[in-house]
Short mmCIF file of C-alpha atoms in Angstrom, two decimals:
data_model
loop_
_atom_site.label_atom_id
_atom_site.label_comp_id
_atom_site.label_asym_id
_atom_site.label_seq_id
_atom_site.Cartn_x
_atom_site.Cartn_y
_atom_site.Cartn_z
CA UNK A 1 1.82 19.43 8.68
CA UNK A 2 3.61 19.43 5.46
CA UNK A 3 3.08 15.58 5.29
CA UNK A 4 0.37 16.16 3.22
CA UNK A 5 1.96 18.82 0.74
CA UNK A 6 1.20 20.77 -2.14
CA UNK A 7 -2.06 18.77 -3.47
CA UNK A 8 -3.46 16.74 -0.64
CA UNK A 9 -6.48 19.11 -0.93
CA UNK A 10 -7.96 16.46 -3.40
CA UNK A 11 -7.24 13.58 -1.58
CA UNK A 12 -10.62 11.04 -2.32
CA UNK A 13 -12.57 8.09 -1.36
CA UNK A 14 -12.91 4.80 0.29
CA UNK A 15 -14.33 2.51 2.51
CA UNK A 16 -12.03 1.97 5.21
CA UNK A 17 -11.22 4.38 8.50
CA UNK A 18 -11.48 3.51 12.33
CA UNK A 19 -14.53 3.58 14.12
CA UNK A 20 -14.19 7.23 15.62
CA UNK A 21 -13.77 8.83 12.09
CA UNK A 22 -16.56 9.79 9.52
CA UNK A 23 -17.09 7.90 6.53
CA UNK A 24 -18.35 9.77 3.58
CA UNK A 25 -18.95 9.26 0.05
CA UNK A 26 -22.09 8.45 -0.75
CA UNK A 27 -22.71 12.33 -1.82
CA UNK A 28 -19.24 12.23 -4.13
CA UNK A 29 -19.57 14.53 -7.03
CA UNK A 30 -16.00 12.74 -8.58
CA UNK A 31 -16.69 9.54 -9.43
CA UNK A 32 -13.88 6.69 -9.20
CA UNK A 33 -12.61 6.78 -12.89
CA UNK A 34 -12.94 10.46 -12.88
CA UNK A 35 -10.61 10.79 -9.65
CA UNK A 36 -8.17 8.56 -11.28
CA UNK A 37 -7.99 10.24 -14.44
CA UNK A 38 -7.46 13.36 -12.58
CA UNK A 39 -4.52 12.16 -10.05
CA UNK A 40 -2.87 10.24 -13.15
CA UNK A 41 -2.92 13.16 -15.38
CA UNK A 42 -1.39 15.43 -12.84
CA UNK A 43 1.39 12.66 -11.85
CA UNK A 44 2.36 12.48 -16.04
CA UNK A 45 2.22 16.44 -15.93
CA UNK A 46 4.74 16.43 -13.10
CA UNK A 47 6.57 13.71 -14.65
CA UNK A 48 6.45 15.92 -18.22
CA UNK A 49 8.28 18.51 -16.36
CA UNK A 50 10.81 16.12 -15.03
CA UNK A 51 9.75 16.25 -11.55
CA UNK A 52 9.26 12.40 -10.86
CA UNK A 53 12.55 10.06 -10.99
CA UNK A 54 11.78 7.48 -12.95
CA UNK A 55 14.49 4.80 -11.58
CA UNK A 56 13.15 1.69 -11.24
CA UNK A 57 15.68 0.61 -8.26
CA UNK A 58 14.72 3.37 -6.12
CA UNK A 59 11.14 3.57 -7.18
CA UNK A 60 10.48 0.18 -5.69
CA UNK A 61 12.06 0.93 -2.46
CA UNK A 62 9.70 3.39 -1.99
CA UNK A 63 6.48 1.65 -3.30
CA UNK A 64 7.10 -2.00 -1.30
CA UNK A 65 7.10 0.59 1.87
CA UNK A 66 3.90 2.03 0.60
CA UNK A 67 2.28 -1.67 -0.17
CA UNK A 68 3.36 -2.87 2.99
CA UNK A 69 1.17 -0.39 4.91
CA UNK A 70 -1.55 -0.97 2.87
CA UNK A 71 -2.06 -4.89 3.13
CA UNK A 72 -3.96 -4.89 5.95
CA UNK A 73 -6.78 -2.98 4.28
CA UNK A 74 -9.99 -4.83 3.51
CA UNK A 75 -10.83 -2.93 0.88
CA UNK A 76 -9.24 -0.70 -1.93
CA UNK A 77 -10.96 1.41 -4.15
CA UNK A 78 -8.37 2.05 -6.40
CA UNK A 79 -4.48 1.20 -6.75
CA UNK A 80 -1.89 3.21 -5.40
CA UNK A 81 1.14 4.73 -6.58
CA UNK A 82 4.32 5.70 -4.95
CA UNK A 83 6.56 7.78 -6.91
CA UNK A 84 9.76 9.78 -5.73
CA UNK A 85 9.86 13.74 -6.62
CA UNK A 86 13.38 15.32 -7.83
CA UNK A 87 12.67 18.64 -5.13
CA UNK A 88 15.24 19.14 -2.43
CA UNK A 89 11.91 21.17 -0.26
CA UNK A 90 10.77 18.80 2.59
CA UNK A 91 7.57 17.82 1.47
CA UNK A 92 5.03 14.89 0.27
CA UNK A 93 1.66 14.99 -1.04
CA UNK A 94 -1.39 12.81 -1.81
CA UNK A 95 -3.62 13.34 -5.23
CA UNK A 96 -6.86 11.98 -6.43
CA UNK A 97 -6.63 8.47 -7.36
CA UNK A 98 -4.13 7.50 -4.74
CA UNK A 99 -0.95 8.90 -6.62
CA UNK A 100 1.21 9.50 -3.72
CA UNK A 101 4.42 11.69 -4.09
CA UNK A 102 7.14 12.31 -2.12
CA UNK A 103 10.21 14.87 -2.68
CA UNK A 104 13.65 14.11 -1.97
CA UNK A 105 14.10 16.18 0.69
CA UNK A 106 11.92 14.91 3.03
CA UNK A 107 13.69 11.63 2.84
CA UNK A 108 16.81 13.44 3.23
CA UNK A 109 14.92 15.31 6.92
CA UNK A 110 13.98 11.20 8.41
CA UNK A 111 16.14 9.58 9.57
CA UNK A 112 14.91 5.86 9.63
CA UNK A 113 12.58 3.80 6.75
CA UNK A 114 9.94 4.14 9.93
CA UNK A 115 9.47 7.43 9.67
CA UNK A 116 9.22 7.41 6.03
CA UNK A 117 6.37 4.95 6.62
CA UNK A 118 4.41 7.30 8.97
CA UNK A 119 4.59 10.04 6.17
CA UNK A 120 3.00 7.60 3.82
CA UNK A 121 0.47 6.17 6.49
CA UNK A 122 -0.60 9.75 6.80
CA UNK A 123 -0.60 10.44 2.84
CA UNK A 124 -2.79 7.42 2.70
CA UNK A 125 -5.44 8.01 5.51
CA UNK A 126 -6.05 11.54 3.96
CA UNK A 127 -6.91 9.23 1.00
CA UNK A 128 -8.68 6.52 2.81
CA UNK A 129 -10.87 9.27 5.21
CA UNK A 130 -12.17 11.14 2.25
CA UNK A 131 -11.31 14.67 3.32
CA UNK A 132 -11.46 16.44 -0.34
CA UNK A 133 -15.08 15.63 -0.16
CA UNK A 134 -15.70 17.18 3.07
CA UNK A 135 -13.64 20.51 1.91
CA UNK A 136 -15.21 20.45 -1.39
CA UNK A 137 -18.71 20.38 0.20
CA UNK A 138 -17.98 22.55 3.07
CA UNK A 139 -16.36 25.23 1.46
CA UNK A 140 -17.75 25.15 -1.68
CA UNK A 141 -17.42 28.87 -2.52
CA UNK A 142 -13.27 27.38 -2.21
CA UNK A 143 -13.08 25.03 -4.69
CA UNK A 144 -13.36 26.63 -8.02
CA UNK A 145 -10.62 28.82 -6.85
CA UNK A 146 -8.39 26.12 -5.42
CA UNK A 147 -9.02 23.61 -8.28
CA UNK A 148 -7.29 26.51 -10.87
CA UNK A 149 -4.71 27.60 -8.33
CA UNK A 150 -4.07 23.82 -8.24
CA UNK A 151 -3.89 23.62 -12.15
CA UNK A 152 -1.49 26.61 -12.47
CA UNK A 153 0.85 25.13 -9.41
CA UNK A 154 1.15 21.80 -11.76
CA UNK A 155 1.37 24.01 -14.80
CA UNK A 156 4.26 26.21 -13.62
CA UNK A 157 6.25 23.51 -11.46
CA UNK A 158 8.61 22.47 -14.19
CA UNK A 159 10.11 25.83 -14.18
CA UNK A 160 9.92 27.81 -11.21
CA UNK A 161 8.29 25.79 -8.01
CA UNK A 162 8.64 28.11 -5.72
CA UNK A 163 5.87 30.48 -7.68
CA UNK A 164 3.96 27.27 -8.15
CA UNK A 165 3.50 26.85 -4.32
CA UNK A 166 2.89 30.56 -4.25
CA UNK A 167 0.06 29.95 -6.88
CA UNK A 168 -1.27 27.11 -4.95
CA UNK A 169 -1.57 28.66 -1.72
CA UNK A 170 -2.89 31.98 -2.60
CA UNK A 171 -6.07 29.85 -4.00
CA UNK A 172 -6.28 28.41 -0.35
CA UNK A 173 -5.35 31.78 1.67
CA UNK A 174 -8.77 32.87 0.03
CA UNK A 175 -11.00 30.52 2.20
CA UNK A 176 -12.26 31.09 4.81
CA UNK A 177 -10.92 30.12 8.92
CA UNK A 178 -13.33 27.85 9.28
CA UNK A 179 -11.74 25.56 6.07
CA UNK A 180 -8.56 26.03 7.92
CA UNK A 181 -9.74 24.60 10.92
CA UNK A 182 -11.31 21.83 8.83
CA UNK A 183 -8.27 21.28 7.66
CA UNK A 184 -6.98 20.86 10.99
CA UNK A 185 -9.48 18.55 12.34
CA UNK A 186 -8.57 16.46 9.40
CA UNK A 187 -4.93 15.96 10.24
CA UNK A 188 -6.01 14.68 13.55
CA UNK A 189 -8.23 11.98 11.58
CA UNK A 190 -4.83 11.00 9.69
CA UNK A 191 -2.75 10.96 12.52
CA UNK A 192 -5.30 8.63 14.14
CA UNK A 193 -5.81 6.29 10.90
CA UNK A 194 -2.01 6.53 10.07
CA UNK A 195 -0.95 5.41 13.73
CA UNK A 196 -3.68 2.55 12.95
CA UNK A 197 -1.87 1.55 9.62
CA UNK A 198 1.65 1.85 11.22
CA UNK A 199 0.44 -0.71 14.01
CA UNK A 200 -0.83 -3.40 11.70
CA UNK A 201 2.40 -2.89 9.50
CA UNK A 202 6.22 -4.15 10.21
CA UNK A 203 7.22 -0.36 11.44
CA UNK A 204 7.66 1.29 14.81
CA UNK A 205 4.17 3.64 14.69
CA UNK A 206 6.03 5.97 17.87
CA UNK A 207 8.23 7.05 14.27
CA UNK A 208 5.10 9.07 13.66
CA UNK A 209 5.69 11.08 16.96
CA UNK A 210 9.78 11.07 16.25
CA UNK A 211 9.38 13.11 12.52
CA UNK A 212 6.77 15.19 13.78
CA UNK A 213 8.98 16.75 16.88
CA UNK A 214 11.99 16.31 14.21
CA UNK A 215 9.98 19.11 12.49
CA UNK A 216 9.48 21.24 14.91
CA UNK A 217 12.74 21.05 15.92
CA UNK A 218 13.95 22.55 12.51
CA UNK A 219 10.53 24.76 12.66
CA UNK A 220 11.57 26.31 15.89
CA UNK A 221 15.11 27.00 14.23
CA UNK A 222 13.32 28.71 11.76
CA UNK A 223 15.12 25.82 9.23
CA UNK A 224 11.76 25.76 7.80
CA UNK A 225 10.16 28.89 7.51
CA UNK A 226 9.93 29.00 4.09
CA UNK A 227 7.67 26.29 3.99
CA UNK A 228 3.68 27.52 3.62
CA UNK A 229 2.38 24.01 4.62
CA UNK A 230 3.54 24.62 8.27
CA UNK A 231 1.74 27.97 8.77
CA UNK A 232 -1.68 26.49 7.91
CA UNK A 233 -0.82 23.06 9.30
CA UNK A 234 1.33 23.62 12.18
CA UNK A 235 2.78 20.46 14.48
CA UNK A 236 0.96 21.12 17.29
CA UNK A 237 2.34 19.97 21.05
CA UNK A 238 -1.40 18.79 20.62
CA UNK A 239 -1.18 16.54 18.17
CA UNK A 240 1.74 14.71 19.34
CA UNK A 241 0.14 14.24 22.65
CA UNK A 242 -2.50 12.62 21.19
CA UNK A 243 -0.57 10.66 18.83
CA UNK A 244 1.75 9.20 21.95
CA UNK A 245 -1.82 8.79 24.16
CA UNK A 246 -2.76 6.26 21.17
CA UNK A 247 0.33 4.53 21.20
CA UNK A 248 -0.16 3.72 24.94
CA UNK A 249 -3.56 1.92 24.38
CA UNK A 250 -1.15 -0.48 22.77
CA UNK A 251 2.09 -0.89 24.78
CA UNK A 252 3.23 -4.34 24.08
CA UNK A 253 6.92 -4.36 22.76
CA UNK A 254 7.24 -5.43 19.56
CA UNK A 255 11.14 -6.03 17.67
CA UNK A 256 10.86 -4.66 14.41
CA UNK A 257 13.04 -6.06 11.08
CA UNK A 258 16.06 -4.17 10.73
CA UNK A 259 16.10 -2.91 7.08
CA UNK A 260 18.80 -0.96 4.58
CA UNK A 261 17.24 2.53 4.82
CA UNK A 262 20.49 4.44 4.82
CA UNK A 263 21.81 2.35 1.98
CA UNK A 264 18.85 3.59 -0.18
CA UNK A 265 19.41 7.43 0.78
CA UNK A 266 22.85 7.18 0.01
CA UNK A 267 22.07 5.66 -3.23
CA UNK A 268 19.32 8.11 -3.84
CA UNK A 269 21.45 11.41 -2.94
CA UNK A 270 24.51 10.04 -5.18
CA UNK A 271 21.82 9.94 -8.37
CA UNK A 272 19.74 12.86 -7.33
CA UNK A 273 20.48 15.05 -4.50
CA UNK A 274 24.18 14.87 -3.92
CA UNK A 275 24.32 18.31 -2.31
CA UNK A 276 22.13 17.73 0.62
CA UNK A 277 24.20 18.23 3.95
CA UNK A 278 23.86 14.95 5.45
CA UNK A 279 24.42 14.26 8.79
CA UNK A 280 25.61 11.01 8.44
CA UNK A 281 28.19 10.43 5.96
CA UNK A 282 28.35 6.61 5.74
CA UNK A 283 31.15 4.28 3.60
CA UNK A 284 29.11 3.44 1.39
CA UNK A 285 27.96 7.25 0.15
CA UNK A 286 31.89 7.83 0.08
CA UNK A 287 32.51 5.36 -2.35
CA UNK A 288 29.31 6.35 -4.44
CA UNK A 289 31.26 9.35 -4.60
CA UNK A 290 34.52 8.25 -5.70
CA UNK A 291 32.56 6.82 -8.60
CA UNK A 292 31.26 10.13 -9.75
CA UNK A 293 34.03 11.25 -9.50
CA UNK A 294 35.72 8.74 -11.86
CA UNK A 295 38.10 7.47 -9.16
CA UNK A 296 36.75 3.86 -9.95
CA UNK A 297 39.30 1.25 -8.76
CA UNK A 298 39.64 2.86 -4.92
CA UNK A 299 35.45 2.96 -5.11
CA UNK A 300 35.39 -0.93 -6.41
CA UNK A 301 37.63 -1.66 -3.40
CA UNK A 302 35.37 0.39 -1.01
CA UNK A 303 32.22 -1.21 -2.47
CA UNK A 304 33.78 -4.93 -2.04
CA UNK A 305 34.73 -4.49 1.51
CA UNK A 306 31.42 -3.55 2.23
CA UNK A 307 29.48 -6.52 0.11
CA UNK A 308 31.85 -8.84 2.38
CA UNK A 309 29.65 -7.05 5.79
CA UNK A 310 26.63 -7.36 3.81
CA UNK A 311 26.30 -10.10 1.10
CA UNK A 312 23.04 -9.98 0.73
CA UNK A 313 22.92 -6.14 -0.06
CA UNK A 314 21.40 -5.46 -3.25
CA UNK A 315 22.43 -1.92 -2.90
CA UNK A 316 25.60 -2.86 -2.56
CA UNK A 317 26.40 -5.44 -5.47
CA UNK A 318 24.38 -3.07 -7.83
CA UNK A 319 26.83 -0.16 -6.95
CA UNK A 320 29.80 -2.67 -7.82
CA UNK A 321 28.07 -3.70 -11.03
CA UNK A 322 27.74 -0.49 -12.32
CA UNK A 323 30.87 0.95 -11.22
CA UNK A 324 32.41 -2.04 -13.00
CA UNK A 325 30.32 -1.09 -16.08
CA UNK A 326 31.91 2.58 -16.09
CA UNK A 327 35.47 0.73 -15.93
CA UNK A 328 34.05 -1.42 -19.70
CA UNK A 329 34.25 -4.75 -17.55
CA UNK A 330 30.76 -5.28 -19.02
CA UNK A 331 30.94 -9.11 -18.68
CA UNK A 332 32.04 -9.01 -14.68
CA UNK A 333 28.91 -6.35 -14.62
CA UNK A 334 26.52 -8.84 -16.02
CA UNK A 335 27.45 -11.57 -13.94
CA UNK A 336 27.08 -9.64 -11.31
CA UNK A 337 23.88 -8.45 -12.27
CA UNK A 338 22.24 -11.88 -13.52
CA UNK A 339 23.12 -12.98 -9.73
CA UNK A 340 21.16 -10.28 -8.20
CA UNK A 341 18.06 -11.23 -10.79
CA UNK A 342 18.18 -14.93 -9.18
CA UNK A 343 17.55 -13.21 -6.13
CA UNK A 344 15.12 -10.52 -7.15
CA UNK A 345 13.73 -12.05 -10.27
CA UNK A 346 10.64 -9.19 -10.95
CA UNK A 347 13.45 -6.34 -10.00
CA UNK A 348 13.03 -4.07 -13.30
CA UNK A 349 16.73 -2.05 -12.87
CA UNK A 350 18.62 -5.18 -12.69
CA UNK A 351 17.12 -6.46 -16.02
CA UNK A 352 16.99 -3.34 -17.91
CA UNK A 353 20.59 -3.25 -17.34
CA UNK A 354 21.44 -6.61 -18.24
CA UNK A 355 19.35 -6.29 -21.37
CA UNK A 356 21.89 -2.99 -21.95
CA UNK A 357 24.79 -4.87 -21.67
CA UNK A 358 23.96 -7.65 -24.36
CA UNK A 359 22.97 -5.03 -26.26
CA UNK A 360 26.74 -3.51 -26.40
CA UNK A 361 27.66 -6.95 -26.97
CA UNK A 362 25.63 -7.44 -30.01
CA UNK A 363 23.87 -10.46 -28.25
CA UNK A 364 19.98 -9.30 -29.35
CA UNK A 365 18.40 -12.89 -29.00
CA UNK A 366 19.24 -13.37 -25.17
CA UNK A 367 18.96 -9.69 -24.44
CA UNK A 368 15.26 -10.17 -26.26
CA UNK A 369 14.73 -13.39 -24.00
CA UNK A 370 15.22 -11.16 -20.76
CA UNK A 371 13.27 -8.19 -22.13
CA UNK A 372 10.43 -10.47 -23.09
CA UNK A 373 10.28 -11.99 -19.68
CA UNK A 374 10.25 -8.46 -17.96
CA UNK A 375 7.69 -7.07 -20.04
CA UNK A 376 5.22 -9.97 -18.58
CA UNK A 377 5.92 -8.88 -15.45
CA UNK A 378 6.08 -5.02 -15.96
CA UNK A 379 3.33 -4.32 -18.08
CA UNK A 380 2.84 -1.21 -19.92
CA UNK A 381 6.46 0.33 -18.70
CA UNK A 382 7.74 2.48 -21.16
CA UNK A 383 11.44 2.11 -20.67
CA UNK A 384 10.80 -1.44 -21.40
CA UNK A 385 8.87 -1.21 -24.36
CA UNK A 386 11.90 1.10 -25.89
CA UNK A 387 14.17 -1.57 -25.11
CA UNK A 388 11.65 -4.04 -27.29
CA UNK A 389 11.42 -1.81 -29.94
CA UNK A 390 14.86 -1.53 -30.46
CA UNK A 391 15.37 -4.77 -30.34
CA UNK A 392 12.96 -6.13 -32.67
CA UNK A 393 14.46 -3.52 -35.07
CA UNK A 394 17.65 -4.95 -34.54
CA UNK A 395 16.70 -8.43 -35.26
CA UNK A 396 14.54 -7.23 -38.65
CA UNK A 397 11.43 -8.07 -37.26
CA UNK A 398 9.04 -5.05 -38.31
CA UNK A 399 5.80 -6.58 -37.65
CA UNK A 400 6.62 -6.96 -33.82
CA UNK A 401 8.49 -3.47 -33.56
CA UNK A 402 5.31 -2.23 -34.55
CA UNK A 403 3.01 -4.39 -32.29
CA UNK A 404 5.47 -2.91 -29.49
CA UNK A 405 5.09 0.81 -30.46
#
C-alpha cells in the first residue's frame, strides 16, 4: 500500500509490537545514532530541495496527530518527526530514525483527521516492527542495490520526482519474489500494530479500513495507476478483511472528539496545493481564496462570520489576522494574534508573526522579549534564530548576534 511510500524500505528498530508479531534487533547492523543520522540527513536533503513545508502552523497539526498515537507506547527508541511534503502524488513514507513524511496529496485523498491517523499508525508500526532489518538480512544480495537507488531517488527529487521514484523502484524491481512477498507479510504486521495504536488513541481505528477501500476505489478507476507503490503493495480484499475481523474483537462504541480537519486542508491547499480538485469546497477555503486573490475586505467579512460559528478556531482568527496584515492594519493583526498566543502559548507561527509585526513597527525590545521566550521553548529552530539575529543586530548588540549565529 502506498502508506508506506518511497523510503519505508529502511524503516528501523524498537521494542514495542503486539504479541503475534516478531521482535528483532538484537542482530542490527545500524546502530541507533547511525539510523538517526541517516533518516535526519535524508529529511534536510529533501528539505534542501524544497520538498518539506516548513510552516510552523501546519507542521504542528500534523505532528500533535502523530504524538497522540504514540503516547501509549512504553518505550521509544528514538524521537519522531512529522513533517509535511510539498508533492501533490498520494503518498507517505517512513525513514530511519523515525522521520515520518507525508505529501500533500494524500491529505488531499482522506477525507477525515482519522484516516490521516491510520496512515501514520501504519508509518509508525513499520518503524516500531523493525522490518528494514528483516529485508536487509533476508535479501541481502538487495540492499546494496536499493540503498544507492535510494540515494539517487533523494538526490534527484528536487528536480524531477517522477525519475526519482523511477530510480527508487528499479533498485527494488531487482529483488527477488520472495522480498516482495516479505514485503507483503510486513504490511499485514502494520496493519495489525497500526489498528493496535489507533485503538489506544482518540481516533476511529475502522478509518484504517475506510482509506484503504478509498484507494481502491480510485485504484479500480485506474485514478492511480501511475503510482508504483500499489503494484508491489496492492490493497488486498485480504487485508481489509482482516483489518475489520480485528476491529470486531473490540466492538464497544466509543464517541470520538470532533476536531477541525477540514479547516487545516483548506488552510494547507490555500498555501500549498491550491489546484487540487476538492470535493468539498467549504466557506472557509472560499474566503482563503478571496485573499489570494487580493479581494481582502469581502474575505475579512467571510472570515468574521465564520469566527462568530467557531470562536475558538485558531484557523480561523489566524486567517483574519493575516488577511488584516495584507490590508497594513498591523496593530488589529497583532492583537489578534497576541490573543491566540494566550491560548496557544508554545504555538511557534503565532509568535513568529507577532515578533514580525513589532519589527515593522520599530518596537525591537518587546519583539526581542517574545523571540526570547520562543526560543526556550523551540530550541534549535532556525527561523527563530534569524529572527534573534536580526534583532540583536538591530539593537547593537554584537556579542549576542554572534552567540545566536
Amino acid at each position: 500500500i502506498i502508506l508506506c511510500g518511497l523510503m519505508w524500505l529502511f524503516l528501523s528498530v524498537s521494542l514495542h509490537a503486539d504479541a503475534e508479531l516478531p521482535l528483532l534487533g538484537e542482530n542490527a547492523s545500524i546502530n541507533l545514532e547511525k539510523e538517526i543520522k541517516l533518516g535526519r540527513g535524508l529529511y534536510l536533503k529533501l528539505k534542501e530541495h524544497g520538498y518539506v513545508i516548513d510552516d510552523p502552523l501546519l507542521s504542528r497539526y500534523l505532528s500533535d496527530i502523530g504524538q497522540s498515537l504514540l503516547s501509549p507506547l512504553d518505550y521509544r527508541a528514538r524521537d519522531y518527526h512529522f513533517y509535511l511534503v510539498n508533492d501533490p502524488s498520494v503518498n507517505a513514507f517512513a525513514t530511519p530514525g523515525g522521520y515520518i513524511g507525508v505529501n500533500v496529496g494524500l491529505i488531499a485523498m482522506t477525507n477525515t483527521e482519522d484516516e490521516l491517523a491510520s496512515v501514520l499508525s501504519h508509518e509508525i508500526a513499520h518503524v516500531e516492527l523493525m522490518h528494514s532489518m528483516q529485508m536487509i538480512d533476508q535479501a541481502k544480495d538487495a540492499n546494496i542495490a536499493s540503498v544507492i537507488a535510494m540515494l539517487a531517488a533523494i538526490l534527484v527529487s528536487g528536480s524531477n520526482p517522477d525519475a526519482a521514484t523511477a530510480i527508487l523502484y528499479t533498485g527494488i524491481a531487482g529483488s527477488t519474489q520472495s522480498m516482495i512477498n516479505f514485503t507483503r507479510t510486513n504490511e499485514y504486521e502494520a496493519d495489525r500494530v497500526g489498528v493496535e495504536l489507533l485503538k489506544k488513541s482518540d481516533y476511529n481505528p475502522a478509518a484504517m479500513v475506510d482509506f484503504m477501500l478509498l484507494l481502491q476505489s480510485r485504484e479500480s478507476r485506474g485514478e492511480l495507476s501511475s503510482i508504483e507503490y500499489i503494484r508491489t503493495h496492492p490493497v488486498s480484499s485480504n487485508r481489509v478483511a482482516e483489518i475489520r475481523a480485528r476491529l470486531k474483537q473490540d466492538s464497544a462504541q466509543q464517541a470520538y472528539p470532533a476536531n477541525r480537519y477540514q479547516q487545516f486542508k483548506d488552510y494547507l491547499f490555500y498555501q500549498y496545493l491550491s489546484h487540487v480538485e476538492k470535493r468539498r469546497h467549504s466557506q472557509f477555503y472560499e474566503a482563503l481564496l478571496l485573499t489570494k486573490n487580493g479581494q481582502y475586505a469581502n474575505a475579512e467579512m467571510l472570515i468574521r462570520t465564520l469566527i462568530r460559528e467557531d470562536p475558538d478556531s485558531i484557523w480561523y482568527s489566524y486567517a483574519l489576522a493575516e488577511n488584516l496584515e495584507f490590508q497594513q492594519r498591523r496593530e488589529e493583526a497583532r492583537q489578534i494574534y497576541q490573543s491566540l498566543l494566550l491560548l496557544y502559548p508554545d504555538e511557534l507561527a503565532i509568535g513568529v508573526r507577532i515578533v514580525n509585526i513589532l519589527r515593522m513597527e520599530h518596537r525591537e525590545v518587546e519583539a526581542l522579549e517574545i523571540a526570547l521566550n520562543l526560543s526556550g521553548k523551540h530550541e534549535k529552530n532556525p527561523q527563530l534564530y534569524k529572527l534573534l539575529v536580526a534583532l540583536y543586530d538591530k539593537l547593537d548588540a554584537p556579542l549576542l548576534k554572534d552567540l545566536s549565529e
